[in-house]
Coordinates of C-alpha atoms in Angstrom, one line a residue:
M1 CA -0.1 0.1 -0.2
P2 CA 1.3 3.5 -0.7
N3 CA 2.6 5.7 2.0
N4 CA 0.5 9.0 2.0
Q5 CA 3.0 10.7 4.5
R6 CA 4.8 13.8 3.1
D7 CA 8.1 15.2 3.8
H8 CA 8.6 18.8 3.4
S9 CA 12.0 19.0 5.2
E10 CA 13.9 20.0 2.1
D11 CA 11.1 22.6 1.2
S12 CA 11.9 26.4 1.7
P13 CA 9.6 28.3 3.8
D14 CA 8.3 30.2 0.6
D15 CA 6.9 26.9 -0.5
I16 CA 4.6 26.2 2.4
V17 CA 3.3 29.7 3.2
F18 CA -0.2 31.1 2.3
D19 CA -0.2 33.4 -0.8
P20 CA -3.3 35.3 -1.4
D21 CA -1.8 37.0 -4.5
Q22 CA -1.0 33.8 -6.1
S23 CA -1.9 33.8 -9.8
A24 CA -5.7 33.0 -10.8
D25 CA -4.4 31.1 -13.6
V26 CA -2.4 28.8 -11.6
K27 CA -5.1 28.3 -8.8
R28 CA -7.5 27.4 -11.7
A29 CA -5.3 24.8 -13.3
L30 CA -4.2 23.3 -9.8
R31 CA -8.2 22.8 -9.0
Q32 CA -8.7 21.3 -12.4
D33 CA -5.8 18.7 -11.9
Y34 CA -7.0 18.0 -8.4
R35 CA -10.7 17.6 -9.4
S36 CA -9.5 15.1 -12.2
L37 CA -7.4 12.8 -9.5
V38 CA -10.6 12.9 -7.4
K39 CA -12.7 11.7 -10.4
K40 CA -10.4 8.9 -11.4
V41 CA -10.5 7.7 -7.5
Q42 CA -14.0 7.9 -7.4
E43 CA -14.4 5.8 -10.6
Q44 CA -12.0 3.1 -9.1
Q45 CA -14.1 2.7 -5.8
G46 CA -16.9 1.1 -7.7
N47 CA -14.6 -1.7 -8.9
L48 CA -11.7 -2.7 -6.7
N49 CA -10.4 -5.4 -8.8
D50 CA -9.0 -2.8 -11.4
V51 CA -7.2 -1.0 -8.4
T52 CA -3.5 -1.8 -8.1
P53 CA -1.0 -0.5 -5.4
E54 CA 1.1 0.8 -8.2
D55 CA -1.9 2.9 -9.6
L56 CA -2.9 4.1 -6.2
L57 CA 1.0 5.1 -5.4
A58 CA 1.2 7.0 -8.6
K59 CA -2.1 9.0 -7.9
V60 CA -0.6 10.0 -4.5
Q61 CA 2.7 11.0 -6.2
Q62 CA 1.0 13.3 -8.5
A63 CA -0.9 14.8 -5.5
D64 CA 2.5 15.4 -4.1
E65 CA 3.5 17.3 -7.2
L66 CA 0.5 19.4 -7.2
F67 CA 0.9 20.1 -3.6
V68 CA 4.0 22.1 -3.9
K69 CA 2.0 24.6 -5.8
V70 CA -0.6 25.0 -3.1
R71 CA -0.9 28.4 -1.6
G72 CA -4.5 28.9 -0.8
P73 CA -7.2 27.3 1.5
Q74 CA -9.4 25.8 -1.4
E75 CA -6.7 23.9 -3.2
A76 CA -5.5 22.4 0.3
T77 CA -9.0 21.3 0.9
L78 CA -9.2 19.5 -2.5
D79 CA -5.8 18.0 -1.6
A80 CA -7.2 16.7 1.6
Q81 CA -10.2 15.4 -0.1
L82 CA -7.8 13.6 -2.3
L83 CA -5.8 12.1 0.2
L84 CA -8.8 11.0 2.2
M85 CA -10.5 9.0 -0.7
A86 CA -6.9 7.5 -1.5
T87 CA -6.7 6.3 1.9
N88 CA -10.0 4.8 2.1
L89 CA -9.6 3.0 -1.3
G90 CA -6.3 1.4 -0.1
A91 CA -8.0 0.3 3.3
Q92 CA -10.8 -1.3 1.0
K93 CA -8.2 -2.9 -1.2
A94 CA -6.4 -4.4 2.0
R95 CA -9.6 -5.8 3.4
A96 CA -10.4 -7.5 0.2
M97 CA -7.1 -9.2 -0.1
K98 CA -7.0 -12.8 0.6
S99 CA -4.0 -14.9 1.8
G100 CA -4.7 -17.8 -0.2
S101 CA -6.8 -19.2 -3.0
G102 CA -8.0 -22.3 -1.3
V103 CA -9.7 -23.1 2.0
F104 CA -7.7 -24.3 5.1
D105 CA -7.8 -28.3 5.0
A106 CA -7.7 -29.4 8.7
D107 CA -7.0 -33.0 7.8
N108 CA -4.0 -32.1 5.6
F109 CA -2.4 -29.9 8.3
V110 CA -2.7 -32.7 10.9
S111 CA -1.3 -35.3 8.5
K112 CA 1.6 -33.2 7.6
L113 CA 2.4 -32.3 11.2
V114 CA 2.2 -35.9 12.1
T115 CA 4.8 -36.7 9.6
Y116 CA 7.0 -33.9 10.7
M117 CA 7.0 -35.2 14.2
G118 CA 8.4 -38.8 13.0
G119 CA 5.0 -40.3 12.8
K120 CA 3.2 -41.8 9.8
S121 CA 0.5 -40.3 7.6
F122 CA -3.0 -42.0 7.4
E123 CA -2.4 -43.5 4.0
A124 CA 1.1 -45.1 5.4
M125 CA -0.6 -46.1 8.7
S126 CA -3.2 -48.2 6.7
E127 CA -0.6 -50.1 4.7
D128 CA 2.0 -50.5 7.4
S129 CA 1.3 -51.0 11.3
D130 CA 4.2 -53.2 12.2
S131 CA 5.9 -50.3 14.0
D132 CA 3.5 -48.4 16.7
D133 CA 3.0 -47.5 20.3
G134 CA 0.7 -50.4 21.3
H135 CA -2.4 -48.3 20.1
G136 CA -1.9 -48.6 16.5
R137 CA -0.1 -45.3 16.2
P138 CA 3.6 -44.5 15.8
P139 CA 5.3 -42.6 18.6
L140 CA 5.5 -38.9 18.0
D141 CA 8.5 -36.7 18.5
W142 CA 6.8 -33.8 20.4
D143 CA 9.9 -32.2 21.1
R144 CA 10.8 -31.4 17.6
I145 CA 7.6 -29.3 16.8
G146 CA 7.9 -27.8 20.4
R147 CA 11.6 -26.5 19.3
K148 CA 9.9 -25.3 16.0
A149 CA 7.1 -23.4 17.7
M150 CA 9.8 -21.8 20.2
A151 CA 11.7 -20.4 17.4
K152 CA 8.7 -18.3 16.5
S153 CA 7.7 -17.5 20.0
H154 CA 9.3 -16.5 23.4
R155 CA 6.0 -16.9 25.4
V156 CA 5.6 -19.7 27.8
P157 CA 3.5 -22.0 26.4
L158 CA 0.2 -22.9 28.3
T159 CA -1.4 -26.1 28.9
G160 CA -4.5 -25.1 26.9
F161 CA -3.1 -22.9 24.2
M162 CA -4.7 -24.8 21.4
L163 CA -8.1 -23.9 22.8
G164 CA -9.6 -27.6 22.3
P165 CA -9.7 -29.7 19.1
L166 CA -9.6 -28.3 15.3
S167 CA -13.0 -29.7 14.7
I168 CA -15.5 -28.1 17.3
E169 CA -19.2 -28.6 17.3
Q170 CA -21.3 -25.7 17.5
K171 CA -23.4 -25.9 20.9
K172 CA -27.2 -25.3 20.4
R173 CA -28.9 -23.3 22.9
A174 CA -31.6 -25.3 24.7
V175 CA -34.8 -23.6 24.3
T176 CA -37.3 -24.2 26.9
K177 CA -40.9 -23.6 26.1
R178 CA -42.8 -21.9 28.7
S179 CA -46.2 -23.2 29.5
K180 CA -48.9 -20.9 28.4
L181 CA -51.6 -19.9 31.1
E182 CA -54.7 -21.9 30.3
K183 CA -58.1 -20.1 30.6
N184 CA -61.1 -21.8 31.3
K185 CA -63.3 -21.3 28.2
S186 CA -66.4 -21.2 30.5
D187 CA -65.1 -18.0 32.2
E188 CA -64.8 -16.1 28.8
Q189 CA -67.2 -13.5 28.0
K190 CA -67.8 -11.7 24.6
P191 CA -68.0 -7.9 25.0
Q192 CA -71.5 -6.5 24.2
E193 CA -71.5 -5.2 20.6
L194 CA -73.5 -1.8 20.9
K195 CA -75.2 0.2 18.1
E196 CA -76.0 3.8 17.7
E197 CA -79.6 3.2 18.4
D198 CA -78.9 1.1 21.6
I199 CA -77.6 4.2 23.2
S200 CA -80.5 6.6 24.4
R201 CA -80.9 8.8 27.2
S202 CA -83.9 8.4 29.9
K203 CA -85.4 11.6 28.5
N204 CA -84.2 15.0 27.3
E205 CA -82.8 16.0 30.3
T206 CA -81.3 19.3 28.8
S207 CA -84.5 21.1 27.6
T208 CA -86.5 19.9 30.7
N209 CA -84.1 21.5 33.2
V210 CA -83.7 24.5 31.2
N211 CA -87.4 24.8 31.2
L212 CA -87.3 24.4 34.8
L213 CA -84.8 26.9 35.7
G214 CA -86.5 29.5 33.2
S215 CA -89.9 29.0 35.2
I216 CA -88.2 29.7 38.5
L217 CA -86.3 32.7 37.1
D218 CA -89.5 34.1 36.1
H219 CA -90.4 35.2 39.7
F220 CA -87.1 37.5 39.4
D221 CA -87.3 40.5 37.4
F222 CA -85.2 43.7 36.8
E223 CA -86.3 45.5 40.2
N224 CA -86.1 42.2 42.0
P225 CA -83.0 40.1 40.8
V226 CA -81.6 37.2 42.4
N227 CA -78.1 36.5 43.6
I228 CA -76.5 34.0 40.6
F229 CA -74.8 32.0 43.5
E230 CA -78.2 31.5 45.9
F231 CA -79.7 30.6 42.4
V232 CA -77.7 28.0 41.0
I233 CA -75.9 26.5 44.0
N234 CA -77.0 23.3 45.4
P235 CA -75.4 23.1 49.2
N236 CA -75.9 19.4 48.9
D237 CA -74.6 18.4 45.7
F238 CA -71.6 20.2 43.8
A239 CA -72.1 18.4 40.4
Q240 CA -75.6 19.7 40.2
S241 CA -74.5 23.1 41.0
V242 CA -72.2 22.8 38.0
E243 CA -75.1 21.6 35.9
N244 CA -77.2 24.5 37.0
V245 CA -74.8 26.9 35.8
F246 CA -74.8 24.8 32.3
Y247 CA -78.6 25.3 32.1
L248 CA -78.6 29.0 32.9
S249 CA -76.1 29.8 30.2
F250 CA -78.8 28.4 27.6
L251 CA -81.4 31.0 29.1
I252 CA -79.0 33.9 28.9
R253 CA -78.0 32.9 25.3
D254 CA -81.6 33.0 24.2
G255 CA -82.3 36.2 26.0
Q256 CA -84.7 34.7 28.5
A257 CA -82.3 35.6 31.5
A258 CA -80.2 38.9 32.1
F259 CA -77.0 38.7 33.8
E260 CA -75.4 41.9 35.4
T261 CA -73.5 43.1 38.4
R262 CA -75.0 45.5 40.9
D263 CA -72.9 47.0 43.9
G264 CA -70.3 44.0 43.1
V265 CA -72.6 41.3 43.4
P266 CA -73.5 39.3 40.1
V267 CA -77.3 38.9 39.8
V268 CA -79.5 37.3 37.4
Y269 CA -83.4 37.8 36.4
G270 CA -86.0 36.8 34.0
C271 CA -86.7 39.0 31.2
G272 CA -88.6 38.9 27.6
K273 CA -86.9 37.3 24.7
P274 CA -85.7 40.1 22.6
E275 CA -87.0 40.8 19.1
Q276 CA -85.0 41.7 16.1
A277 CA -85.8 45.3 16.6
D278 CA -84.2 45.4 19.8
Y279 CA -81.0 44.2 18.1
D280 CA -81.4 46.9 15.5
Q281 CA -81.5 49.5 18.1
G282 CA -78.3 48.8 19.6
L283 CA -78.9 45.8 21.9
K284 CA -75.7 43.5 21.6
K285 CA -74.9 39.8 22.7
R286 CA -72.1 39.4 25.0
Q287 CA -70.3 36.2 26.3
L288 CA -68.3 35.7 29.5
V289 CA -66.4 32.9 31.2
L290 CA -67.6 31.9 34.5
E291 CA -64.9 30.0 36.9
F292 CA -66.7 27.7 39.1
D293 CA -64.7 25.3 41.0
M294 CA -65.4 23.3 44.4
E295 CA -63.5 26.0 46.3
T296 CA -65.8 28.9 44.9
W297 CA -68.7 26.7 45.7
K298 CA -67.8 26.1 49.3
R299 CA -67.0 29.9 49.8
A300 CA -70.1 31.0 48.3
I301 CA -72.2 28.7 50.6
E302 CA -70.4 29.9 53.6
I303 CA -70.7 33.8 52.5
F304 CA -74.4 33.8 51.1
D305 CA -75.3 31.1 54.1
I306 CA -77.0 29.0 51.6
K307 CA -78.8 26.4 53.3
K308 CA -81.5 25.0 50.7
P309 CA -81.1 24.8 46.9
M310 CA -83.4 27.2 45.0
I311 CA -83.6 24.8 42.3
P312 CA -84.9 21.2 43.5
Q313 CA -82.6 18.3 43.8
R314 CA -82.8 16.1 40.6
A315 CA -82.8 12.4 40.6
P316 CA -79.4 11.0 39.2
S317 CA -79.6 10.7 35.5
L318 CA -79.7 7.3 33.8
T319 CA -78.3 6.1 30.4
K320 CA -79.4 3.1 28.5
L321 CA -76.6 0.9 26.9
G322 CA -78.0 -1.9 25.2
D323 CA -80.5 -3.6 27.5
K324 CA -79.4 -2.1 30.8
W325 CA -79.6 1.3 32.5
Y326 CA -76.3 3.1 34.1
G327 CA -76.4 6.0 36.3

């Protein structure tokens, strides 16, 4: 593989300094030459078989010759790009190299090893078995192969340095099957399939309750309004108090109830539904957001000393799902 290190020990200081006044023609020629080399290396990356160490070394040497004329950062960047591509190409070529054309034959290796230690090959043992060690095998000179191995390594040999036989069977991992939880089929229940027509309310609660609040609010007028908290709060049920605020909003939206603040106290009262002429004369619809949480509910009960609900306690609502009713 080519050596990509460059030696500038013989270059003068003027050969390696930055020169902003370098001729534009020289810069243009350098860039063109560098791009030409880069293109050639890119073409060789797709086919490693056509890449030879000599060809790669020649390209690096061409880059060395061009680098002598480099005086600007743009040309130096092209040079670095070329060296990086050449280095990667050389590494790919090295990884693709093979140490032999054939596959390692373990039996042939063992046969040659036995013969080297003074034994007989498998073929000779099958023909002549007169001289052996009493087990059908000739004695082996282990000292001879030991001296040969020690000539290549100064490390003290260990008892298990061969890591077992040459032929090792791959161990298969035992897979234990986990027993699945058996379910009792009789305990299984299919969920009830609901259709749109199966879901119905016991009655139209919203319109009924809005009309109820409207009839109660008709007892209060502009001259005699009612505190909104005293009207909607049920001291025994926070949920129904929230529902009352919801139903009251329908009356205010439709103009059947009016909401205003008098002396810092919010009040409501019943009124006639506005006509279109009222809006033509300047009447405007306004919206507001009323924050009503449990703390406000408890605080209003304490301040206004609410003992009984002005709106009667309603029974829990029921919803029909399929053939059953749910509260």
